[in-house]
Short mmCIF file of C-alpha atoms and ligand atoms in Angstrom, two decimals:
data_model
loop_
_atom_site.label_atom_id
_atom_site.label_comp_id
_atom_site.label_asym_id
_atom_site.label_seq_id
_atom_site.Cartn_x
_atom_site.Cartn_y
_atom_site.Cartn_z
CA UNK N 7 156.45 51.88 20.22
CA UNK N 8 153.53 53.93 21.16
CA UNK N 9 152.93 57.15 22.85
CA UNK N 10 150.49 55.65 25.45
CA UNK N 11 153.77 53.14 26.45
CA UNK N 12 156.35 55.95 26.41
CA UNK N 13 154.25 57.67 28.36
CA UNK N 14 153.69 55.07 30.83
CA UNK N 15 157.43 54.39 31.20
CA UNK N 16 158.15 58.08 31.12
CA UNK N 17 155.69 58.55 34.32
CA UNK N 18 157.94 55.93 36.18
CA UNK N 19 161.15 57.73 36.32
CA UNK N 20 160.75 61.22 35.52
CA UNK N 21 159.00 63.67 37.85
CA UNK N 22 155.39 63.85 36.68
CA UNK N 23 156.82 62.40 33.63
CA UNK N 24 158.42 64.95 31.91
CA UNK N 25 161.04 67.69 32.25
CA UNK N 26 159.08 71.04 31.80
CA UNK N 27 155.32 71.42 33.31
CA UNK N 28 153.18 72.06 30.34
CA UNK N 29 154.55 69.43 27.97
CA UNK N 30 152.61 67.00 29.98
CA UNK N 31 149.25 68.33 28.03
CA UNK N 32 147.61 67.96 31.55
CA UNK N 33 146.06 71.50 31.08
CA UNK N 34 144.40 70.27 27.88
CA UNK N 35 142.99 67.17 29.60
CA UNK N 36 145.70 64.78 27.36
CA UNK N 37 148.58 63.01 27.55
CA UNK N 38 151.73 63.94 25.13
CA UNK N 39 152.81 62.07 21.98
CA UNK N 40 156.34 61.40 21.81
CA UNK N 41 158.56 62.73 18.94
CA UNK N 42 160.84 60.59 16.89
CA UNK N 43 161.92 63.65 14.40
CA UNK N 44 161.09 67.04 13.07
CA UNK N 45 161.55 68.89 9.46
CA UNK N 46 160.56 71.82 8.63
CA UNK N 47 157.54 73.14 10.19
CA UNK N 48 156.56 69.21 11.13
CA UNK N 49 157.20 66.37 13.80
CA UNK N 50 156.96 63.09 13.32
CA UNK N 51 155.62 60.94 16.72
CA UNK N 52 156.77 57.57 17.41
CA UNK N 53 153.96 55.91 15.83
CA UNK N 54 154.26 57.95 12.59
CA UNK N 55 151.70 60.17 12.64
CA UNK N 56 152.82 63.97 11.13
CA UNK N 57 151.63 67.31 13.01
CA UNK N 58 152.18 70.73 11.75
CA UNK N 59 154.01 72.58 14.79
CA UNK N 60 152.99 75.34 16.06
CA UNK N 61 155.11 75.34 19.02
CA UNK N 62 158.91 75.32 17.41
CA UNK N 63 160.17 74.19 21.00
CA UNK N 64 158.81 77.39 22.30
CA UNK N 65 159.91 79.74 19.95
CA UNK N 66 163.61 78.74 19.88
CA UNK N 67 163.27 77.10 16.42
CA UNK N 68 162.02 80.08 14.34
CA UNK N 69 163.47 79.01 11.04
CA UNK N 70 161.51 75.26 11.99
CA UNK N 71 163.04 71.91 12.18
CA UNK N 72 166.79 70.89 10.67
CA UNK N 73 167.60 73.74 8.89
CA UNK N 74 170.09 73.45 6.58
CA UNK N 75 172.48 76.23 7.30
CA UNK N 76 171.79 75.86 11.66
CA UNK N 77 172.52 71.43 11.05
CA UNK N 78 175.74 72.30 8.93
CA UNK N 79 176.85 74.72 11.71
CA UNK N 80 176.53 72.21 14.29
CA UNK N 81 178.22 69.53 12.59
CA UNK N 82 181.21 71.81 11.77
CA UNK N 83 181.38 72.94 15.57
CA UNK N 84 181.00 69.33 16.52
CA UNK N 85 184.24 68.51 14.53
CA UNK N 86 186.64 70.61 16.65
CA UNK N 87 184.99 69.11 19.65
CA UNK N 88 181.91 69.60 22.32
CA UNK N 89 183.39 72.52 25.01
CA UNK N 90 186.22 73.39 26.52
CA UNK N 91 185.60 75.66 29.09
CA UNK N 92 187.87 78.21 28.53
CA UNK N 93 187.20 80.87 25.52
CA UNK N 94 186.56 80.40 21.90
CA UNK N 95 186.12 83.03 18.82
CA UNK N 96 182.35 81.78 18.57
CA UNK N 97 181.20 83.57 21.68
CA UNK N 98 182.59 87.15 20.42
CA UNK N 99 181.09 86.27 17.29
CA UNK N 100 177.58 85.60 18.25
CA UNK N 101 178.06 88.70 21.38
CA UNK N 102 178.74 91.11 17.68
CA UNK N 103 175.33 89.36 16.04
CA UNK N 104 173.36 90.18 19.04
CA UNK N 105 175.17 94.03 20.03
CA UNK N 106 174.83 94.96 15.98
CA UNK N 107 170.73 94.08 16.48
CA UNK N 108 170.72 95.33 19.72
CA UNK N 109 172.19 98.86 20.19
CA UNK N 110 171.11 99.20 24.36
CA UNK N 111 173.39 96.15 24.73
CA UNK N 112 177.04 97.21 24.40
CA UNK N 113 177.57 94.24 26.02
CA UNK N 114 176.47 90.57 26.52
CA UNK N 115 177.13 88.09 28.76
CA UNK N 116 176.08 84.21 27.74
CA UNK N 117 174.39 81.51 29.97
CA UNK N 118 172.48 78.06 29.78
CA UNK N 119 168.93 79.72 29.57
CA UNK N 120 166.48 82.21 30.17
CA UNK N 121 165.61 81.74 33.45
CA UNK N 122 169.11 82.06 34.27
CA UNK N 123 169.92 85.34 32.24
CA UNK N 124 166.75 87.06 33.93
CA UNK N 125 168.21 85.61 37.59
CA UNK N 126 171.66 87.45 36.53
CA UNK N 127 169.81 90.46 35.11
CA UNK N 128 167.82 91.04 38.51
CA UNK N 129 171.32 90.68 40.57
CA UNK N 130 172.77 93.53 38.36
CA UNK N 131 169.90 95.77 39.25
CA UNK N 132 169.85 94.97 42.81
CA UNK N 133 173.73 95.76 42.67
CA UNK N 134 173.69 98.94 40.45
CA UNK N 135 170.78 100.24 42.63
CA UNK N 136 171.09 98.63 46.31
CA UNK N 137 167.50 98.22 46.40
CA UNK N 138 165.57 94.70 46.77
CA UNK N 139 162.21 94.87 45.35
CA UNK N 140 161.24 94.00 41.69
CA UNK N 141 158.07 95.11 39.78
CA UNK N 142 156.59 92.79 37.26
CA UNK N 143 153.43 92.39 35.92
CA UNK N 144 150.40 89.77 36.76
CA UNK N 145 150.97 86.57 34.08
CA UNK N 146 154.27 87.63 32.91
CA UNK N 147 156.68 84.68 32.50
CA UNK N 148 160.48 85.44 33.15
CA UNK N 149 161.61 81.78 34.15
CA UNK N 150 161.09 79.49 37.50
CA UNK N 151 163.50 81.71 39.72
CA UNK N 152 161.99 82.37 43.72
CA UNK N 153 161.52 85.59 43.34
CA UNK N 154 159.98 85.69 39.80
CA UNK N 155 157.12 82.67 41.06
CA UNK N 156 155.19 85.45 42.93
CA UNK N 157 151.69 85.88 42.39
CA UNK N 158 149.77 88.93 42.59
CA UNK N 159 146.45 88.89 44.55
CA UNK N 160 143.19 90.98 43.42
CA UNK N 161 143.31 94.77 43.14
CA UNK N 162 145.32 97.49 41.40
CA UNK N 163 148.76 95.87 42.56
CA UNK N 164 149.55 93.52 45.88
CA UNK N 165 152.85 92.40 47.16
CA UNK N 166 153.85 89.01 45.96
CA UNK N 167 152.69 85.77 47.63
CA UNK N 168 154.60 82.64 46.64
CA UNK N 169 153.01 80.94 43.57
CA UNK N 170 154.86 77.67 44.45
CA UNK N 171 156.12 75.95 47.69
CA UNK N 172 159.38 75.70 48.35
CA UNK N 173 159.39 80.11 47.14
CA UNK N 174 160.28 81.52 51.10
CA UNK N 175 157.67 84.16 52.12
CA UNK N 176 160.26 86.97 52.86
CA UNK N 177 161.65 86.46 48.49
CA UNK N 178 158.19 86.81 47.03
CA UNK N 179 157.63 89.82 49.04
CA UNK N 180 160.47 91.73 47.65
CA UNK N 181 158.39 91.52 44.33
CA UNK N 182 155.28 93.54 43.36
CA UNK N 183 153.19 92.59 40.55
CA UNK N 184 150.76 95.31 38.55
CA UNK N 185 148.25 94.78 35.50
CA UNK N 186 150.15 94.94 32.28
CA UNK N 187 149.12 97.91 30.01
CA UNK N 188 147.64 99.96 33.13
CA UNK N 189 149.94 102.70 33.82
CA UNK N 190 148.43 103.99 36.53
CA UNK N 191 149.18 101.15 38.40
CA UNK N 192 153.02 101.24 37.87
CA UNK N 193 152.88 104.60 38.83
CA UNK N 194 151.16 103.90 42.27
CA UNK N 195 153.34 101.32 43.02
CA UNK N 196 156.45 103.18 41.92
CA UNK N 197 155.12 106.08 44.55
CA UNK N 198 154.02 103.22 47.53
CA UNK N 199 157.81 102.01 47.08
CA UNK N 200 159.98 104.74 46.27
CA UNK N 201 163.63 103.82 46.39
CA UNK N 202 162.80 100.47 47.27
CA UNK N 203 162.41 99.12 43.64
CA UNK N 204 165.77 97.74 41.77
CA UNK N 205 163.96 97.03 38.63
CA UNK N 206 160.91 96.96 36.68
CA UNK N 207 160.67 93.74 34.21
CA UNK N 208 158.57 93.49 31.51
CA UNK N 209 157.74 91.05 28.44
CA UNK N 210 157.11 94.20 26.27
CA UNK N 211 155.06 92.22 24.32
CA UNK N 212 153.28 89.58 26.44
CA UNK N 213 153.82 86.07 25.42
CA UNK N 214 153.01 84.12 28.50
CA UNK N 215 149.50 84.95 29.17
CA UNK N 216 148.62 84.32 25.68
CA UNK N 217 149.46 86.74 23.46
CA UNK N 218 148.96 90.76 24.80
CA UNK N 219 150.71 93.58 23.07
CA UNK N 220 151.76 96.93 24.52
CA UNK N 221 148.80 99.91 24.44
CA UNK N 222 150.24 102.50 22.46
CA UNK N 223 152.29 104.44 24.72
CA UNK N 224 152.59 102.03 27.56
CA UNK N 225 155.97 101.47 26.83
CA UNK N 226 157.36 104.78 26.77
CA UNK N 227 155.21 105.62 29.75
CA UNK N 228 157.60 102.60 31.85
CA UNK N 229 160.46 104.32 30.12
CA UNK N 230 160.07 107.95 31.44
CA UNK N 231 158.90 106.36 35.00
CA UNK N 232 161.58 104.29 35.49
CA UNK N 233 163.98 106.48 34.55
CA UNK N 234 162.36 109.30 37.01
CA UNK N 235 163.22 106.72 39.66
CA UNK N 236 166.27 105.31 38.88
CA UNK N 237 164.74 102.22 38.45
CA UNK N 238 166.66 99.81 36.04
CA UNK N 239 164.36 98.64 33.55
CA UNK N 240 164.54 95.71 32.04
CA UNK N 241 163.46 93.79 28.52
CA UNK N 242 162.64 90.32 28.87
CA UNK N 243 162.86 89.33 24.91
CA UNK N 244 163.21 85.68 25.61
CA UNK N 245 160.68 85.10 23.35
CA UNK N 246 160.36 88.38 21.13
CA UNK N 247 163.89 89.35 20.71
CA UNK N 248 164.32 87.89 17.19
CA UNK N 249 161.40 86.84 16.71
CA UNK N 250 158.98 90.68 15.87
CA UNK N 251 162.16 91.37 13.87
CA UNK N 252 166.00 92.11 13.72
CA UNK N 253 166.10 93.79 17.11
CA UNK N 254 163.18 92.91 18.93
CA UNK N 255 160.13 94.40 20.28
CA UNK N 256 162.56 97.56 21.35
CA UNK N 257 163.16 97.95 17.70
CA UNK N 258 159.43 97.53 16.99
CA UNK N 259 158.04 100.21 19.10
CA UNK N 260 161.44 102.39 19.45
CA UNK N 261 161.79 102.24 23.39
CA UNK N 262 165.32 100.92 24.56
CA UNK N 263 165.32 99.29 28.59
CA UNK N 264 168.64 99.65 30.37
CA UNK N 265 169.58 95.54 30.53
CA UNK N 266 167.88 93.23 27.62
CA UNK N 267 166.91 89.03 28.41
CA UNK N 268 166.99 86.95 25.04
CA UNK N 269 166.98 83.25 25.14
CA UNK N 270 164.79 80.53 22.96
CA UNK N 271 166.10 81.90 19.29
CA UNK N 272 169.39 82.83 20.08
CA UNK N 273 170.39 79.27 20.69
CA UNK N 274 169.24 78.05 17.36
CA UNK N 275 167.89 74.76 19.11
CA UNK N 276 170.45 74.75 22.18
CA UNK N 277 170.66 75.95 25.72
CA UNK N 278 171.35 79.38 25.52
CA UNK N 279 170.44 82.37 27.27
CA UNK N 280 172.03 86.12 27.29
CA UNK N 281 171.69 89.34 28.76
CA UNK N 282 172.98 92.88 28.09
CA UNK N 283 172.82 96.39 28.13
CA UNK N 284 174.92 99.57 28.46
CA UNK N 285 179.26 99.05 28.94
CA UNK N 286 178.81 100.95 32.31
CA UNK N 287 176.38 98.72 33.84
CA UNK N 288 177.45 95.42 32.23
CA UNK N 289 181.07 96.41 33.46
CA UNK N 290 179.17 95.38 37.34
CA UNK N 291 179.81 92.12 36.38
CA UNK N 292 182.66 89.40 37.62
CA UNK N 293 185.75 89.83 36.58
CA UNK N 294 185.59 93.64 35.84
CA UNK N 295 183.48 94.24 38.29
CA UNK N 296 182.14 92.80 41.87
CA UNK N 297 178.61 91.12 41.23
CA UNK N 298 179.39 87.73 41.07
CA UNK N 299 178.08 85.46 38.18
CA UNK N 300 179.51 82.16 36.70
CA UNK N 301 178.30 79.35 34.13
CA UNK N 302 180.59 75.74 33.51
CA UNK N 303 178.73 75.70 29.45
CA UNK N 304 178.10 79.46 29.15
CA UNK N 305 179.01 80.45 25.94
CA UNK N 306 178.68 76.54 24.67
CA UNK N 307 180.30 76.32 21.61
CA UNK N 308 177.93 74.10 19.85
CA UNK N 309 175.18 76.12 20.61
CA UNK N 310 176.79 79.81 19.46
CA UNK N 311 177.90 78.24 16.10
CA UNK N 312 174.00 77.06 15.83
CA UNK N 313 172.58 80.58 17.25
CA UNK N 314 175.07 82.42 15.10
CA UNK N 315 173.75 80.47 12.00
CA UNK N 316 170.30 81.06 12.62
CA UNK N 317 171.15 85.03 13.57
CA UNK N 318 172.73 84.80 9.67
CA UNK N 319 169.63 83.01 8.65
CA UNK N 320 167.23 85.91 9.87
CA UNK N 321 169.54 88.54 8.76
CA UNK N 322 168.32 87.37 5.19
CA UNK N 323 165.72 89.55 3.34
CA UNK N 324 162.48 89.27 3.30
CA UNK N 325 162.36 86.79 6.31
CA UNK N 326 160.36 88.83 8.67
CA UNK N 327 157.86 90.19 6.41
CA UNK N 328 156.82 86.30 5.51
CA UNK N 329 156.61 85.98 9.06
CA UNK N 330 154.45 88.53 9.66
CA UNK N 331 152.09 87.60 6.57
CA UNK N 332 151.88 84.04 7.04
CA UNK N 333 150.62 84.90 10.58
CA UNK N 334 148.57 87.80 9.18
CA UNK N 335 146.57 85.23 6.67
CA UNK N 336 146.29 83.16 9.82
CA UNK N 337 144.80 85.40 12.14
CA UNK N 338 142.46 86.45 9.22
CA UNK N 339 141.21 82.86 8.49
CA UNK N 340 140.77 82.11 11.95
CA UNK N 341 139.09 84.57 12.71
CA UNK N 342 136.26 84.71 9.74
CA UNK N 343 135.79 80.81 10.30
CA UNK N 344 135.42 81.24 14.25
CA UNK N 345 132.51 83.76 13.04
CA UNK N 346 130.50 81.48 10.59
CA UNK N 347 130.64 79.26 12.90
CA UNK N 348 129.15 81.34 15.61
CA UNK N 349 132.34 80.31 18.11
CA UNK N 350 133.15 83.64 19.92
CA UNK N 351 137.04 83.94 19.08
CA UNK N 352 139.47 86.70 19.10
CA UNK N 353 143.35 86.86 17.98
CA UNK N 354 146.29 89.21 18.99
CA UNK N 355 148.95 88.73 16.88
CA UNK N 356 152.32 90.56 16.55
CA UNK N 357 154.73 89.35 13.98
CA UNK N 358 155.34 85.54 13.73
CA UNK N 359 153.05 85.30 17.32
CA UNK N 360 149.30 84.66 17.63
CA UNK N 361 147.18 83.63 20.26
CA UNK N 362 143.38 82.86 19.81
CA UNK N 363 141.44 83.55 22.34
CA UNK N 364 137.51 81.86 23.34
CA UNK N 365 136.20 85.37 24.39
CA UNK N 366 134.23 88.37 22.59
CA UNK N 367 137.42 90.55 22.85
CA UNK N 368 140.83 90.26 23.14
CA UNK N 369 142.16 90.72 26.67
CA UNK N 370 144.48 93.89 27.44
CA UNK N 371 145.78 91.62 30.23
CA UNK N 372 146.51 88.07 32.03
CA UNK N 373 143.57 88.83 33.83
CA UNK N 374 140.68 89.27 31.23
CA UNK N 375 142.78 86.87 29.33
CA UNK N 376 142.19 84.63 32.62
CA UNK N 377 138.51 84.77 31.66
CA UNK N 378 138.58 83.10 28.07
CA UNK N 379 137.29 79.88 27.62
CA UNK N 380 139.90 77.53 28.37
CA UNK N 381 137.43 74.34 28.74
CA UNK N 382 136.67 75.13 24.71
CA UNK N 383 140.60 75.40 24.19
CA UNK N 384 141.24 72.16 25.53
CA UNK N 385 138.25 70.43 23.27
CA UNK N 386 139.69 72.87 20.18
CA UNK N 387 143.40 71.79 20.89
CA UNK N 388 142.41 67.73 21.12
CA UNK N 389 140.57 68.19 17.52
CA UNK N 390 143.16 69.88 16.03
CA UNK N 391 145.41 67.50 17.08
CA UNK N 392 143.93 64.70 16.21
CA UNK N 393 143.17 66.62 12.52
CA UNK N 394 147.40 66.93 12.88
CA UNK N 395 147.75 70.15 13.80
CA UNK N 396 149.97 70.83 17.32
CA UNK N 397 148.79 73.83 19.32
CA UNK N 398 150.49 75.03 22.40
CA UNK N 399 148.78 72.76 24.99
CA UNK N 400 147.33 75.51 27.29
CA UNK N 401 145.39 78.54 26.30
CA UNK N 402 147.51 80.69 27.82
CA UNK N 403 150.45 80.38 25.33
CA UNK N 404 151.41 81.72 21.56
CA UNK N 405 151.73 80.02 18.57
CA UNK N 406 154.73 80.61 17.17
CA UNK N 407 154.76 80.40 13.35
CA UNK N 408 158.41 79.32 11.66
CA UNK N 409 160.11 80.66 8.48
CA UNK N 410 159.63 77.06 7.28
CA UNK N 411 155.63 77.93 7.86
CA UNK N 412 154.15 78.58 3.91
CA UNK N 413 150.67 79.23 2.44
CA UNK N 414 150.41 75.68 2.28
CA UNK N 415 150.69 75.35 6.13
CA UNK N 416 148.53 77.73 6.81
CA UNK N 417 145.77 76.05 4.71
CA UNK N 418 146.33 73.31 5.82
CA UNK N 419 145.75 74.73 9.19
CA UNK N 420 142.75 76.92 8.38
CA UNK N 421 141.17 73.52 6.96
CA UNK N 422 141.55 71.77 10.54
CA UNK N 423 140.02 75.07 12.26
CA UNK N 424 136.56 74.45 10.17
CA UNK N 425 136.30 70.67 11.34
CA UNK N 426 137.84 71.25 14.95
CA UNK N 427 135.04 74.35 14.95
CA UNK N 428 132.02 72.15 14.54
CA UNK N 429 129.79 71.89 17.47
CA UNK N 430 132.23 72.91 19.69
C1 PLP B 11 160.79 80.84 28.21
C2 PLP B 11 160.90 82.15 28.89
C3 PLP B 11 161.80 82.39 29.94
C4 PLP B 11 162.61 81.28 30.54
O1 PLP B 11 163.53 80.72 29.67
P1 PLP B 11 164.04 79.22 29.94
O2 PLP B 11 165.10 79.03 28.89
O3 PLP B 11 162.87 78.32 29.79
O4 PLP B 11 164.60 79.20 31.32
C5 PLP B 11 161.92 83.66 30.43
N1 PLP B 11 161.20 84.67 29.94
C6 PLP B 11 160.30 84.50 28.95
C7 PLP B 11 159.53 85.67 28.42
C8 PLP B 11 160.11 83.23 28.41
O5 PLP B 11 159.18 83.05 27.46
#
């Protein structure tokens, strides 16, 4: 088997050949390889060839591929069957993991995925408030829901347009998109719509547009504003909830939102998503309460035993700071060999995230981010993977670095960065 024929066959019966846009390396002008296995911080494609991943299905596999303690979890939960439907000790059990790390969520409730748990989220701010509109910010990810695929046009802050067909005119314009770390802009919009807005989202560390962390005090400043305006704010830690560290990026920079997103690492591999916050507003929500919200797999069984196991995994000393170094040395490395080489090149990194960017400076948002060269990421991320090293495949994602990611790794990595580098 090949990748070229998988991919052929793939193309024939699945919509644009895969099941999620960007694994289709069209923005990297490639096709995909096809995996047969992963271990550890590698896959294996179905002609043999090894790659170092850099992707860990999107951040959901933070300790990397088959580990030990997440495979032996799943094969005991497997034992007792796959779901029943109808409650199991596993779900409290992961809901105490998650409310220990996360002390603004007193309570949880489980779905399938992230896109889902923000869709829920939003409906329990529109409730709790009985206002429509939602702020978010310009090349912020929070899942494929209507009224999340809104695009912001040029200027300070513009009502939502649909980004996609088939997004009705009248659901994009109940959502308002500003510049991430511009304050000034939240506030203006906060003013134009007073008592309009149900809820400000926010990736407080910005994972979608490549990486973008928080200006100091940017945070804090949605805080106070959102709480002038009874505005529920909410977390989306899909990506950074247990990934910056134990608790997320609220832990990080000490700033708590009313209702918290997690998804990717929670499931330990599976389809999980959550959301939570304070007893009073999570008590809003069906059966206690009236706003209506249901899942046939929530609370999968499989997948809490494997997100429980990984939770236990993380809990383990020591974990985050290697993490946080391994990505450290990377950033580093990059960096100095981007410079002998004369390749303009810039790198946020937070934790066990990274993005390099083809630009002077690193962007402060999606919009100078916008403006690195993503022509020279699509040669860069072709070379590296041909050298065996798999990057996201668009410039506008993170690397995410695994537990399973060592010195070696990153070596190895810094070693394909000098030959991918050369007349680029
Ligand atoms: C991936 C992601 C989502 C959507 O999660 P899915 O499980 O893909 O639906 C939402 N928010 C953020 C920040 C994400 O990175």
């Amino acid at each position: 088997m090949t990748n070229a024929a998988c991919w052929r066959k793939a193309r024939r019966v699945l919509a644009g050949g895969v099941n999620s846009p960007v694994r289709s390396f069209s923005a990297v002008g490639s096709s995909p390889f096809f995996v047969d296995r992963g271990e550890g911080p590698y896959l294996w494609d179905v002609e043999g060839k090894r790659y170092l991943d850099y992707v860990g299905s999107w951040g959901a596999l933070i300790l990397g591929h088959r580990h030990p303690a997440v495979m032996r979890a799943v094969a005991g939960a497997l034992r007792n069957g796959t779901c029943f439907g109808t409650p199991t000790p596993q779900e409290t059990a992961l809901a105490e993991a998650i409310t220990g790390a996360f002390p603004s969520m007193e309570q949880v409730r489980f779905v399938s995925s992230g896109t889902e748990a923000v869709m829920s989220a939003i409906r329990l701010a529109r409730a709790k408030t009985s206002r429509s509109k939602v702020l978010k910010f310009e090349g912020a990810y929070h899942g494929h829901a209507d009224s999340l695929l809104a695009r912001a046009g040029s200027g300070m802050f513009t009502l939502g347009l649909p980004s996609s067909p088939g997004v009705p005119l009248h659901v994009a314009a109940d959502t308002i998109s500003v510049s991430f770390n511009g304050l000034k802009g939240v506030a203006e919009a906060v003013r134009r719509h007073r008592r309009e807005i149900a809820c400000l989202i926010v990736e407080p560390v910005m994972a979608n547009s490549g990486l973008i962390p928080p200006e100091p005090g940017f945070l804090e400043g949605l805080r106070r504003l959102t709480r002038e305006e009874g505005i529920v704010l909410i977390f989306d830690e899909v990506i950074t909830g247990f990934r910056l560290c134990y608790g997320g990026a609220q832990k990080l920079y000490g700033v708590e939102p009313d209702l918290t997103v997690l998804g990717k690492a929670i499931g330990g591999g599976f389809p999980v998503g959550a959301y939570g916050g304070g007893r009073k507003l999570m008590g809003l929500l069906s059966p206690a309460g009236p706003v209506y919200q249901a899942g046939t797999l929530s609370g999968h069984p499989v997948a809490m035993a494997a997100g429980l196991a990984t939770l236990e995994a993380l809990r383990r000393p020591g974990v985050y700071r290697r993490l946080n170094e391994r990505a450290g040395q990377l950033k580093k490395g990059l960096l100095a060999l981007s410079q002998r080489a004369g390749v303009p090149a810039a790198v946020h990194q937070t934790g066990g995230l990274l993005t390099l960017f083809f630009s002077k400076a690193a962007p402060r948002n999606a919009a100078q981010a916008k403006r690195s060269d993503s022509r020279r990421y699509a040669r860069y991320f072709r070379r590296m993977l041909k050298e065996g090293v798999y990057l996201p495949p668009s410039s506008f994602e993170a690397w995410f670095i695994s537990a399973a990611h060592g010195r070696r790794q990153i070596d190895e990595t810094l070693a394909a960065h000098r030959a991918a580098l050369r007349g680029l």
